[in-house]
Structure formats: structure tokens, C-alpha cells
Amino acid sequence: MAGKPKLHYSNGRGKMESIRWLLAAAGVEFEEEFIETKEDLEKLRNDGSLLFQQVPMVEIDGMKMVQTRAILSYIAAKYNLYGKDLRERAWIDMYVEGTTDLMGMIMYLPLQPADTKEKNLALIIERATNRYFPVYEKALKDHGHDYLVGNKLSWADIHLLEAILMAEECKPGILSAFPLLQAFKERTSNIPTIKKFLQPGSQRKPQMDEKSLATVKKIFGI
Amino acid sequence: MSGKPKLHYFNGRGRMEPIRWLLAAAGVEFEECFLETKDDLTKLQKDGSLLFQQVPMVEIDGMKMVQTRAILNYIATKYNLYGKDLKERALIDMYVEAAMDLNELLMTHPFQPADKKEEHFATMLDKATNRYFPVYEKVLKDHGQDFLVGNRFSRVDVQLLEILLMAEEFKPDILAKFPLLQSFKARISNIPTIKKFLQPGSQRKSLPQEKDVSKVMKIFY
């Protein structure tokens, strides 16, 4: 018997957000159980639910899956968002690893010491503009398709849209030099499942504020 | 026409080492092109060989693959070292990701600033002994099989062996409390392709020395 996937994490983006995006894009309804205190995390650890004592953890298909990439790969494969063959998977993997690196930089920004924030934000913008976005712009330009790989929606597209929106939060207009990414963003945002996820009231999480940052620090002891 | 895979990296372990292990375990011969100076890296960046301007890069089957995990996934799938179905892949992925987390700690240790080294050393050994090794020991205990997943040799057996050996370099008796990991280590080390890779003269790289550390810092920073 398979119920809805159940996500265990704090009530914020962090490493779980890409998983929420992928499930939503695949049209999969999911439940969430939020870790609010250190005790909540300890309880999960003590009852053996977390293989390596860490979240994200997703209860799915009888498994208590951990490790973000493992969870994302499973969902992508299960819902046919991982390409049609080994070669397409190779490209999806390469593209996803790129957006993972970019989003990782953005995700850790609030946790950096205050005196390095400005420098780190500048680095994020520089990397987005000079290292990452040009690659995806060129991929779209070279084949002229709507999607990054295999002329079909895949995990790579969903992940790229998430990264674009996060980057725009860092610097509105960051896509100004990337016309194809702008069109990609519009087009992909209009896919019904994704459009729904982008609406207020969905399970998409907002940017971290001071209060949620303090909570996260307390829960994870950082 | 595909020749042997060609690996582009500096002459040391870093993020390329798990790739060397996996190719070797799969019995695939490969060539290596070593970055010795910053100019070597710049040249690769300028000629468009590096999708995100970074190494590892592996020329394989007509592609210039980058991103360690993408490369490992490709090799594992191609050589049937990635389980037989989605559920086995899920288990392999979970175990592999944890192994990569530990590998990151072990691999970056020689590059830690002097004032952070001691704390980093304690953290990595603590994590190895209390977070990661107990899980793999329990997996082996629970099913009593020779390999971690699906009663069949897979990429995760290779990656686990790699980190067991790396951890032992820092603390020779680190497996004292893990009898099944000890026998796993002996067993996997005796697989012919792996046994060959473990012999002197193979393409396996050694623990970085002081001079290697400063050389790497010069290339990348």
C-alpha cells in the first residue's frame, strides 16, 4: 500500500526544497512533518528513522529514504523525468549537478558570518552570470528545443527553473543577458503542475527570514 | 570511435579518485592527463573543454563529462555496477551519498588550514566511527551477504572499500569495532581487478604530502 510521500524537514527550503519542486512538478501530492525543535530531530534519530542521523528524510514506497540526491534520483526515475537512456541521463546529471552547486551557494548564504555576506553574494552573482547561466543558455540555443535534454521535460528543467528563481531573488534582472533562459523560465513556469506550485498557498517555501534562521540554527546546532 | 577514457585532473586523489577506483574495479583501462600548473587549468577552461570550468573532466564515449557524480553514475550504469532495479538503485544511492560525504571529509583533511586541522581530524574520525561505519556494519550483518546491495558486486562496494582504506590511513585501528567491515575489506580487496589496483605501480594515487598540497593550492586558487 502506497500512501503519499511524507517529507521530514524543518519548515523552510534548505535541502528539501528541490525535492518539493520535483514531486510537485511530477504532480505527486505529498505530506510534510516539520521539525520545529531540537527534540523533534532527536526523536527521529532515536527511533532509527534517519539512516545517517540526518534530514532530509522522505517516506516513500515503503522506504525511509535519506540523502537528497538519492531521493531526487528515485523520484526522477519513478516519474519518467530522467531521460530515455544512459546518454540523456549523463546530460541531465551534469546539468543538475551544476544547478545544485549554484543553489548550494545561495542556500548557505544566510548561514555565513555577517562580514562575508557581501563578498559571498557577489560571488554567487558572478558565478550565476559567468559560469552557470551561459551553459544553460547555450544548451537551449544549440538545439532550439523547449527543454534542456531530449526534447522532453526532465528533472534538469525543473531544477534549472528553481535555480533561476532563487538567483533572481539574489539579484532581480540577473537573467538580463540570457534571453533564452527568460523564455525558458516563462514557458516552464506555465506547465500546469509547476504553475500550481508557484501559486500562493502551495507547499513551496519562502526565503529564510531572521526568525526561521534562528530556529534552524537551534535545531541543527549550527 | 571510442578509445580509453581519459581523465583530466591533478596528479593526486581529490575528487577524481573515486572515478579511478570505479573504472579500475570495472576492469576499464584509462589514460590520465595531469594538470601541473594553473596554466594547464586555464588552457582547459579556455578551449571549452570544461562545461562549468571545473575538473574532474573525463573524456568518455565521445563526451567530455564533468561533475563527479554524473561521471560515476555513467560508469556505474555502463558497467552494470548500479543494481538491477529502481529500489536497488535507491539503496545504492543512499549508501554512496553517505560514502561521498565521508570521502569529502577525509579527502579535504590535508588541505585544511593549520589552525583547523586538529578539530577537523577529530570530526572526521568521529563521523566515520559513529555515523557511517555502524550503518554499513549493520547492513552487512542484517543480510549476511558479501556485498552491500542485492547480493551482487556494485559501485557502493568499491566506494566503501575506498573510504575504509582512507580512514585507516589516518587511524590504523579504526575498524577495530567493525568485524564485518574488516572481512568486507579483505574480501573486496581480493577481487582481481581491485587487487590489481591496490598493487604498487597502479594508477591509484597516494595521500597528499605537504608539497602536493601547495602545488594543488597553486593550480586552483
Tab-separated table of C-alpha atoms in Angstrom:
chain	number	residue	atom	x	y	z
A	1	MET	CA	0.000	0.000	0.000
A	2	ALA	CA	1.481	3.268	-1.048
A	3	GLY	CA	0.273	6.453	0.601
A	4	LYS	CA	1.520	9.892	-0.204
A	5	PRO	CA	5.237	10.542	0.239
A	6	LYS	CA	5.919	12.132	3.630
A	7	LEU	CA	8.693	14.700	3.945
A	8	HIS	CA	10.573	15.245	7.211
A	9	TYR	CA	12.433	18.561	7.469
A	10	SER	CA	12.289	21.976	9.016
A	11	ASN	CA	9.641	24.378	7.708
A	12	GLY	CA	11.863	26.024	5.176
A	13	ARG	CA	13.681	25.446	1.891
A	14	GLY	CA	17.107	24.058	2.720
A	15	LYS	CA	17.969	20.771	1.072
A	16	MET	CA	14.352	19.626	0.923
A	17	GLU	CA	13.144	22.322	-1.440
A	18	SER	CA	14.402	20.657	-4.630
A	19	ILE	CA	12.533	17.524	-3.568
A	20	ARG	CA	9.311	19.507	-3.080
A	21	TRP	CA	9.775	21.050	-6.542
A	22	LEU	CA	10.310	17.685	-8.222
A	23	LEU	CA	7.335	15.994	-6.564
A	24	ALA	CA	5.128	18.981	-7.352
A	25	ALA	CA	6.260	19.116	-10.965
A	26	ALA	CA	5.568	15.389	-11.289
A	27	GLY	CA	2.035	16.032	-9.971
A	28	VAL	CA	2.649	13.961	-6.841
A	29	GLU	CA	0.811	15.048	-3.707
A	30	PHE	CA	2.906	14.860	-0.565
A	31	GLU	CA	2.629	15.403	3.180
A	32	GLU	CA	5.086	17.213	5.391
A	33	GLU	CA	6.058	16.760	9.004
A	34	PHE	CA	8.030	19.754	10.226
A	35	ILE	CA	10.896	19.585	12.662
A	36	GLU	CA	10.368	22.567	14.947
A	37	THR	CA	12.787	21.880	17.806
A	38	LYS	CA	15.985	20.033	18.566
A	39	GLU	CA	13.856	17.471	20.404
A	40	ASP	CA	11.904	16.714	17.215
A	41	LEU	CA	15.200	15.923	15.456
A	42	GLU	CA	16.441	13.833	18.384
A	43	LYS	CA	13.221	11.843	18.375
A	44	LEU	CA	13.648	10.976	14.694
A	45	ARG	CA	17.242	9.990	15.343
A	46	ASN	CA	16.417	7.910	18.393
A	47	ASP	CA	13.673	5.932	16.723
A	48	GLY	CA	16.069	4.876	13.959
A	49	SER	CA	14.282	6.743	11.199
A	50	LEU	CA	17.363	8.539	9.897
A	51	LEU	CA	19.914	6.206	8.371
A	52	PHE	CA	22.788	8.654	8.836
A	53	GLN	CA	21.143	10.770	11.563
A	54	GLN	CA	20.330	13.466	9.020
A	55	VAL	CA	17.400	15.011	7.218
A	56	PRO	CA	16.030	15.343	4.543
A	57	MET	CA	14.164	12.104	5.028
A	58	VAL	CA	11.270	11.089	2.788
A	59	GLU	CA	8.960	8.188	3.488
A	60	ILE	CA	8.165	6.844	0.042
A	61	ASP	CA	7.159	3.435	-1.306
A	62	GLY	CA	7.842	1.693	1.983
A	63	MET	CA	11.301	3.218	2.355
A	64	LYS	CA	12.626	5.886	4.686
A	65	MET	CA	14.875	7.493	2.092
A	66	VAL	CA	17.660	9.847	3.072
A	67	GLN	CA	20.363	11.738	1.151
A	68	THR	CA	18.970	14.445	-1.075
A	69	ARG	CA	20.423	13.188	-4.345
A	70	ALA	CA	19.286	9.617	-3.698
A	71	ILE	CA	15.745	10.857	-3.103
A	72	LEU	CA	15.753	13.132	-6.153
A	73	SER	CA	17.148	10.375	-8.425
A	74	TYR	CA	14.492	7.967	-7.232
A	75	ILE	CA	11.646	10.394	-7.833
A	76	ALA	CA	13.027	11.444	-11.217
A	77	ALA	CA	13.354	7.838	-12.383
A	78	LYS	CA	9.972	6.793	-10.991
A	79	TYR	CA	8.125	9.629	-12.720
A	80	ASN	CA	9.993	9.449	-16.028
A	81	LEU	CA	11.872	12.700	-15.579
A	82	TYR	CA	15.321	11.169	-16.021
A	83	GLY	CA	15.729	10.858	-19.773
A	84	LYS	CA	15.215	7.877	-22.031
A	85	ASP	CA	18.691	6.325	-21.988
A	86	LEU	CA	22.132	6.410	-20.442
A	87	ARG	CA	23.375	9.280	-22.545
A	88	GLU	CA	20.412	11.528	-21.721
A	89	ARG	CA	20.868	10.652	-18.069
A	90	ALA	CA	24.511	11.700	-18.314
A	91	TRP	CA	23.497	15.165	-19.553
A	92	ILE	CA	20.703	15.502	-17.006
A	93	ASP	CA	23.155	14.554	-14.254
A	94	MET	CA	25.740	17.087	-15.437
A	95	TYR	CA	23.195	19.889	-15.669
A	96	VAL	CA	21.614	19.038	-12.301
A	97	GLU	CA	24.995	18.970	-10.577
A	98	GLY	CA	25.661	22.465	-11.935
A	99	THR	CA	22.393	23.882	-10.615
A	100	THR	CA	22.951	22.016	-7.346
A	101	ASP	CA	26.292	23.783	-6.910
A	102	LEU	CA	24.724	27.179	-7.657
A	103	MET	CA	21.742	26.649	-5.371
A	104	GLY	CA	24.047	25.319	-2.667
A	105	MET	CA	25.921	28.616	-2.635
A	106	ILE	CA	22.652	30.531	-2.340
A	107	MET	CA	21.265	28.216	0.311
A	108	TYR	CA	24.272	28.637	2.608
A	109	LEU	CA	24.372	32.424	2.297
A	110	PRO	CA	22.220	33.160	5.380
A	111	LEU	CA	24.476	30.872	7.418
A	112	GLN	CA	27.682	32.733	6.544
A	113	PRO	CA	29.242	35.157	9.014
A	114	ALA	CA	27.812	38.650	8.526
A	115	ASP	CA	31.117	40.169	7.442
A	116	THR	CA	31.468	37.761	4.489
A	117	LYS	CA	27.878	38.075	3.231
A	118	GLU	CA	28.504	40.862	0.752
A	119	LYS	CA	31.501	39.095	-0.744
A	120	ASN	CA	29.663	35.774	-0.978
A	121	LEU	CA	26.624	37.357	-2.595
A	122	ALA	CA	28.870	38.961	-5.181
A	123	LEU	CA	30.469	35.576	-5.859
A	124	ILE	CA	27.057	33.948	-6.313
A	125	ILE	CA	26.028	36.587	-8.823
A	126	GLU	CA	29.339	36.291	-10.634
A	127	ARG	CA	29.131	32.505	-10.826
A	128	ALA	CA	25.490	32.524	-11.910
A	129	THR	CA	26.217	35.044	-14.637
A	130	ASN	CA	29.586	33.780	-15.865
A	131	ARG	CA	29.772	30.092	-15.057
A	132	TYR	CA	26.300	28.562	-14.885
A	133	PHE	CA	23.672	30.503	-16.840
A	134	PRO	CA	25.801	30.707	-20.009
A	135	VAL	CA	25.900	26.894	-20.103
A	136	TYR	CA	22.128	26.501	-19.986
A	137	GLU	CA	21.579	29.405	-22.390
A	138	LYS	CA	23.945	27.745	-24.851
A	139	ALA	CA	22.296	24.336	-24.428
A	140	LEU	CA	18.930	25.826	-25.339
A	141	LYS	CA	20.431	27.819	-28.193
A	142	ASP	CA	22.293	24.861	-29.697
A	143	HIS	CA	19.292	22.552	-30.032
A	144	GLY	CA	16.474	25.125	-30.079
A	145	HIS	CA	14.183	22.881	-28.048
A	146	ASP	CA	11.919	23.851	-25.201
A	147	TYR	CA	13.659	21.552	-22.738
A	148	LEU	CA	17.279	21.030	-21.801
A	149	VAL	CA	17.605	17.333	-22.654
A	150	GLY	CA	15.942	15.043	-25.152
A	151	ASN	CA	13.218	17.468	-26.199
A	152	LYS	CA	11.172	16.442	-23.177
A	153	LEU	CA	10.607	17.786	-19.662
A	154	SER	CA	13.121	16.327	-17.224
A	155	TRP	CA	14.498	16.829	-13.757
A	156	ALA	CA	17.122	19.140	-15.265
A	157	ASP	CA	14.459	21.638	-16.389
A	158	ILE	CA	12.683	21.690	-13.042
A	159	HIS	CA	15.959	22.110	-11.186
A	160	LEU	CA	17.039	24.922	-13.532
A	161	LEU	CA	13.787	26.818	-13.005
A	162	GLU	CA	14.234	26.545	-9.252
A	163	ALA	CA	17.805	27.841	-9.558
A	164	ILE	CA	16.735	30.734	-11.803
A	165	LEU	CA	14.078	31.884	-9.351
A	166	MET	CA	16.497	31.646	-6.415
A	167	ALA	CA	19.116	33.602	-8.339
A	168	GLU	CA	16.554	36.270	-9.223
A	169	GLU	CA	15.824	36.653	-5.528
A	170	CYS	CA	19.524	37.460	-5.093
A	171	LYS	CA	19.508	39.905	-7.980
A	172	PRO	CA	16.379	40.783	-9.904
A	173	GLY	CA	17.266	41.121	-13.553
A	174	ILE	CA	20.059	38.559	-13.268
A	175	LEU	CA	18.717	36.979	-16.474
A	176	SER	CA	19.032	40.179	-18.478
A	177	ALA	CA	21.810	38.779	-20.674
A	178	PHE	CA	20.038	35.453	-21.198
A	179	PRO	CA	17.009	35.758	-23.497
A	180	LEU	CA	16.541	32.022	-23.935
A	181	LEU	CA	16.592	31.459	-20.177
A	182	GLN	CA	13.973	34.173	-19.808
A	183	ALA	CA	11.751	32.389	-22.314
A	184	PHE	CA	12.540	29.055	-20.644
A	185	LYS	CA	11.502	30.495	-17.306
A	186	GLU	CA	8.144	31.730	-18.653
A	187	ARG	CA	7.430	28.539	-20.526
A	188	THR	CA	8.386	26.165	-17.739
A	189	SER	CA	6.543	28.232	-15.114
A	190	ASN	CA	3.395	27.734	-17.167
A	191	ILE	CA	3.462	23.958	-17.060
A	192	PRO	CA	0.246	23.260	-15.088
A	193	THR	CA	1.794	21.346	-12.176
A	194	ILE	CA	4.564	23.912	-11.850
A	195	LYS	CA	2.185	26.867	-12.242
A	196	LYS	CA	0.154	25.430	-9.368
A	197	PHE	CA	3.290	25.058	-7.206
A	198	LEU	CA	4.201	28.701	-7.889
A	199	GLN	CA	0.901	29.971	-6.559
A	200	PRO	CA	0.432	31.246	-3.004
A	201	GLY	CA	-0.791	28.530	-0.667
A	202	SER	CA	1.292	25.778	-2.256
A	203	GLN	CA	3.903	23.804	-0.358
A	204	ARG	CA	6.695	25.891	-1.849
A	205	LYS	CA	8.651	27.523	0.947
A	206	PRO	CA	9.641	31.207	1.139
A	207	GLN	CA	13.110	32.626	1.596
A	208	MET	CA	14.560	32.290	5.059
A	209	ASP	CA	13.951	35.184	7.439
A	210	GLU	CA	15.711	36.030	10.717
A	211	LYS	CA	13.255	34.035	12.805
A	212	SER	CA	13.439	30.836	10.743
A	213	LEU	CA	17.223	31.162	10.591
A	214	ALA	CA	17.355	31.221	14.388
A	215	THR	CA	15.088	28.145	14.557
A	216	VAL	CA	17.228	26.235	12.061
A	217	LYS	CA	20.396	27.080	13.977
A	218	LYS	CA	18.820	25.798	17.193
A	219	ILE	CA	17.517	22.580	15.674
A	220	PHE	CA	20.737	21.632	13.910
A	221	GLY	CA	23.154	23.126	16.422
A	222	ILE	CA	24.922	25.330	13.905
B	1	MET	CA	35.343	5.690	-32.246
B	2	SER	CA	35.976	5.463	-28.549
B	3	GLY	CA	39.420	4.854	-27.161
B	4	LYS	CA	40.170	4.548	-23.490
B	5	PRO	CA	38.572	7.057	-21.143
B	6	LYS	CA	40.903	9.987	-20.489
B	7	LEU	CA	40.955	11.621	-17.080
B	8	HIS	CA	41.895	15.281	-16.616
B	9	TYR	CA	42.922	16.250	-13.072
B	10	PHE	CA	45.947	16.974	-10.962
B	11	ASN	CA	48.228	14.080	-10.056
B	12	GLY	CA	46.528	13.267	-6.782
B	13	ARG	CA	43.359	11.833	-5.301
B	14	GLY	CA	40.922	14.698	-4.787
B	15	ARG	CA	37.557	14.261	-6.443
B	16	MET	CA	38.897	12.093	-9.238
B	17	GLU	CA	39.949	9.192	-7.043
B	18	PRO	CA	36.520	7.517	-6.741
B	19	ILE	CA	36.350	7.635	-10.543
B	20	ARG	CA	39.733	5.917	-10.847
B	21	TRP	CA	38.581	3.268	-8.375
B	22	LEU	CA	35.352	2.594	-10.238
B	23	LEU	CA	36.971	2.322	-13.655
B	24	ALA	CA	39.667	0.055	-12.233
B	25	ALA	CA	37.124	-2.124	-10.441
B	26	ALA	CA	35.158	-2.426	-13.682
B	27	GLY	CA	38.346	-3.547	-15.426
B	28	VAL	CA	38.409	-0.492	-17.690
B	29	GLU	CA	41.820	0.793	-18.736
B	30	PHE	CA	42.121	4.567	-18.710
B	31	GLU	CA	44.596	7.315	-19.524
B	32	GLU	CA	45.391	10.375	-17.446
B	33	CYS	CA	46.338	13.937	-18.351
B	34	PHE	CA	47.705	15.721	-15.268
B	35	LEU	CA	47.294	19.417	-14.525
B	36	GLU	CA	50.631	20.578	-13.154
B	37	THR	CA	50.189	24.360	-13.159
B	38	LYS	CA	47.439	26.976	-13.149
B	39	ASP	CA	48.151	27.482	-16.843
B	40	ASP	CA	47.198	23.883	-17.523
B	41	LEU	CA	43.815	24.506	-15.919
B	42	THR	CA	43.361	27.822	-17.701
B	43	LYS	CA	44.105	26.189	-21.031
B	44	LEU	CA	41.393	23.579	-20.483
B	45	GLN	CA	38.969	26.299	-19.406
B	46	LYS	CA	39.750	28.440	-22.446
B	47	ASP	CA	39.382	25.713	-25.026
B	48	GLY	CA	35.839	24.972	-23.866
B	49	SER	CA	36.606	21.524	-22.519
B	50	LEU	CA	35.146	22.121	-19.082
B	51	LEU	CA	31.388	22.654	-19.043
B	52	PHE	CA	31.444	24.530	-15.725
B	53	GLN	CA	35.155	25.471	-15.851
B	54	GLN	CA	35.951	22.729	-13.362
B	55	VAL	CA	37.679	19.390	-13.145
B	56	PRO	CA	37.275	16.402	-12.816
B	57	MET	CA	36.692	16.009	-16.527
B	58	VAL	CA	36.612	12.611	-18.201
B	59	GLU	CA	36.629	12.106	-21.953
B	60	ILE	CA	34.468	9.037	-22.424
B	61	ASP	CA	32.336	7.735	-25.285
B	62	GLY	CA	32.629	10.951	-27.255
B	63	MET	CA	31.619	13.154	-24.298
B	64	LYS	CA	33.668	15.484	-22.138
B	65	MET	CA	31.918	14.596	-18.898
B	66	VAL	CA	32.215	16.777	-15.830
B	67	GLN	CA	30.763	16.657	-12.325
B	68	THR	CA	31.998	13.745	-10.256
B	69	ARG	CA	28.606	12.215	-9.561
B	70	ALA	CA	27.477	12.418	-13.188
B	71	ILE	CA	30.658	10.641	-14.238
B	72	LEU	CA	30.341	7.959	-11.540
B	73	ASN	CA	26.665	7.376	-12.398
B	74	TYR	CA	27.536	6.933	-16.066
B	75	ILE	CA	30.373	4.488	-15.449
B	76	ALA	CA	28.371	2.507	-12.890
B	77	THR	CA	25.408	2.133	-15.239
B	78	LYS	CA	27.519	1.330	-18.267
B	79	TYR	CA	29.394	-1.445	-16.475
B	80	ASN	CA	26.383	-2.870	-14.623
B	81	LEU	CA	27.507	-1.794	-11.178
B	82	TYR	CA	24.337	0.080	-10.266
B	83	GLY	CA	21.862	-2.564	-9.117
B	84	LYS	CA	19.164	-4.366	-11.049
B	85	ASP	CA	16.166	-2.059	-10.496
B	86	LEU	CA	14.997	1.240	-9.092
B	87	LYS	CA	14.789	0.011	-5.484
B	88	GLU	CA	18.347	-1.358	-5.541
B	89	ARG	CA	19.497	1.886	-7.096
B	90	ALA	CA	17.809	3.799	-4.303
B	91	LEU	CA	19.728	1.819	-1.667
B	92	ILE	CA	22.986	2.108	-3.587
B	93	ASP	CA	22.458	5.866	-3.949
B	94	MET	CA	21.813	6.337	-0.234
B	95	TYR	CA	24.914	4.378	0.731
B	96	VAL	CA	27.016	6.047	-1.966
B	97	GLU	CA	25.992	9.575	-0.978
B	98	ALA	CA	26.985	8.930	2.622
B	99	ALA	CA	30.283	7.444	1.465
B	100	MET	CA	30.864	10.579	-0.598
B	101	ASP	CA	30.137	12.775	2.407
B	102	LEU	CA	32.765	10.868	4.385
B	103	ASN	CA	35.137	10.888	1.427
B	104	GLU	CA	34.801	14.675	1.306
B	105	LEU	CA	35.865	14.923	4.947
B	106	LEU	CA	38.797	12.541	4.529
B	107	MET	CA	39.916	13.932	1.193
B	108	THR	CA	39.902	17.570	2.271
B	109	HIS	CA	41.793	16.965	5.501
B	110	PRO	CA	45.301	17.573	4.109
B	111	PHE	CA	44.027	20.891	2.711
B	112	GLN	CA	42.650	22.260	5.971
B	113	PRO	CA	44.314	25.396	7.368
B	114	ALA	CA	46.795	24.540	10.136
B	115	ASP	CA	44.635	26.028	12.905
B	116	LYS	CA	41.622	23.911	11.879
B	117	LYS	CA	43.426	20.613	11.283
B	118	GLU	CA	43.150	19.107	14.737
B	119	GLU	CA	39.433	19.768	15.064
B	120	HIS	CA	38.811	18.523	11.537
B	121	PHE	CA	40.726	15.338	12.291
B	122	ALA	CA	38.593	14.659	15.355
B	123	THR	CA	35.358	15.395	13.494
B	124	MET	CA	36.116	13.145	10.568
B	125	LEU	CA	37.132	10.202	12.725
B	126	ASP	CA	34.115	10.726	14.963
B	127	LYS	CA	31.774	10.745	11.970
B	128	ALA	CA	33.447	7.706	10.430
B	129	THR	CA	33.215	5.691	13.644
B	130	ASN	CA	29.837	6.852	14.932
B	131	ARG	CA	27.780	7.886	11.964
B	132	TYR	CA	28.905	5.979	8.884
B	133	PHE	CA	30.710	2.734	9.706
B	134	PRO	CA	27.983	1.465	12.063
B	135	VAL	CA	25.448	1.743	9.235
B	136	TYR	CA	27.478	-0.313	6.786
B	137	GLU	CA	28.361	-2.852	9.513
B	138	LYS	CA	24.644	-3.258	10.269
B	139	VAL	CA	23.737	-3.614	6.588
B	140	LEU	CA	26.206	-6.459	6.220
B	141	LYS	CA	25.058	-8.029	9.499
B	142	ASP	CA	21.357	-7.839	8.640
B	143	HIS	CA	21.578	-9.659	5.308
B	144	GLY	CA	24.740	-11.668	5.887
B	145	GLN	CA	25.758	-11.291	2.253
B	146	ASP	CA	29.140	-10.497	0.751
B	147	PHE	CA	28.089	-7.280	-0.950
B	148	LEU	CA	26.161	-4.300	0.339
B	149	VAL	CA	23.214	-4.369	-2.072
B	150	GLY	CA	21.393	-7.094	-3.967
B	151	ASN	CA	23.862	-9.868	-3.161
B	152	ARG	CA	25.925	-8.667	-6.059
B	153	PHE	CA	29.036	-6.532	-6.531
B	154	SER	CA	28.164	-2.883	-7.189
B	155	ARG	CA	29.700	0.584	-7.157
B	156	VAL	CA	28.932	1.047	-3.491
B	157	ASP	CA	31.189	-1.865	-2.512
B	158	VAL	CA	34.024	-0.130	-4.366
B	159	GLN	CA	33.318	3.244	-2.785
B	160	LEU	CA	33.050	1.767	0.692
B	161	LEU	CA	36.372	-0.027	0.338
B	162	GLU	CA	37.972	3.210	-0.788
B	163	ILE	CA	36.842	5.115	2.303
B	164	LEU	CA	37.699	2.264	4.677
B	165	LEU	CA	41.272	2.344	3.399
B	166	MET	CA	41.413	6.148	3.536
B	167	ALA	CA	40.149	6.167	7.115
B	168	GLU	CA	42.743	3.540	8.095
B	169	GLU	CA	45.481	5.796	6.767
B	170	PHE	CA	44.507	8.306	9.433
B	171	LYS	CA	43.871	5.749	12.199
B	172	PRO	CA	45.134	2.237	11.510
B	173	ASP	CA	42.833	0.535	14.026
B	174	ILE	CA	39.701	2.469	13.087
B	175	LEU	CA	37.928	-0.759	12.093
B	176	ALA	CA	38.611	-2.415	15.453
B	177	LYS	CA	34.940	-2.406	16.425
B	178	PHE	CA	33.658	-3.442	12.996
B	179	PRO	CA	34.415	-7.110	12.332
B	180	LEU	CA	32.155	-7.354	9.293
B	181	LEU	CA	33.762	-4.301	7.714
B	182	GLN	CA	37.137	-5.912	8.321
B	183	SER	CA	36.122	-9.063	6.464
B	184	PHE	CA	34.387	-6.948	3.796
B	185	LYS	CA	37.621	-5.069	3.300
B	186	ALA	CA	39.634	-8.269	2.904
B	187	ARG	CA	37.083	-9.822	0.577
B	188	ILE	CA	36.605	-6.851	-1.757
B	189	SER	CA	40.347	-6.180	-1.833
B	190	ASN	CA	40.781	-9.663	-3.264
B	191	ILE	CA	38.536	-9.144	-6.251
B	192	PRO	CA	41.056	-9.458	-9.115
B	193	THR	CA	40.530	-6.016	-10.690
B	194	ILE	CA	40.657	-4.350	-7.283
B	195	LYS	CA	43.617	-6.419	-6.108
B	196	LYS	CA	45.479	-5.202	-9.180
B	197	PHE	CA	44.544	-1.574	-8.455
B	198	LEU	CA	45.842	-1.953	-4.908
B	199	GLN	CA	49.275	-3.002	-6.062
B	200	PRO	CA	52.195	-0.589	-6.344
B	201	GLY	CA	52.524	0.841	-9.836
B	202	SER	CA	48.781	1.103	-10.422
B	203	GLN	CA	47.022	4.390	-11.168
B	204	ARG	CA	45.814	4.637	-7.595
B	205	LYS	CA	47.060	7.884	-6.049
B	206	SER	CA	48.605	8.299	-2.633
B	207	LEU	CA	47.837	10.505	0.342
B	208	PRO	CA	48.896	14.078	-0.458
B	209	GLN	CA	52.155	15.261	1.083
B	210	GLU	CA	52.949	18.875	2.037
B	211	LYS	CA	54.418	19.649	-1.359
B	212	ASP	CA	51.399	18.219	-3.155
B	213	VAL	CA	49.095	20.391	-1.081
B	214	SER	CA	50.849	23.616	-2.022
B	215	LYS	CA	51.006	22.559	-5.666
B	216	VAL	CA	47.246	21.936	-5.734
B	217	MET	CA	46.511	25.234	-3.994
B	218	LYS	CA	48.525	26.992	-6.699
B	219	ILE	CA	46.574	25.348	-9.501
B	220	PHE	CA	43.118	26.026	-8.148
B	221	TYR	CA	43.423	29.176	-6.033
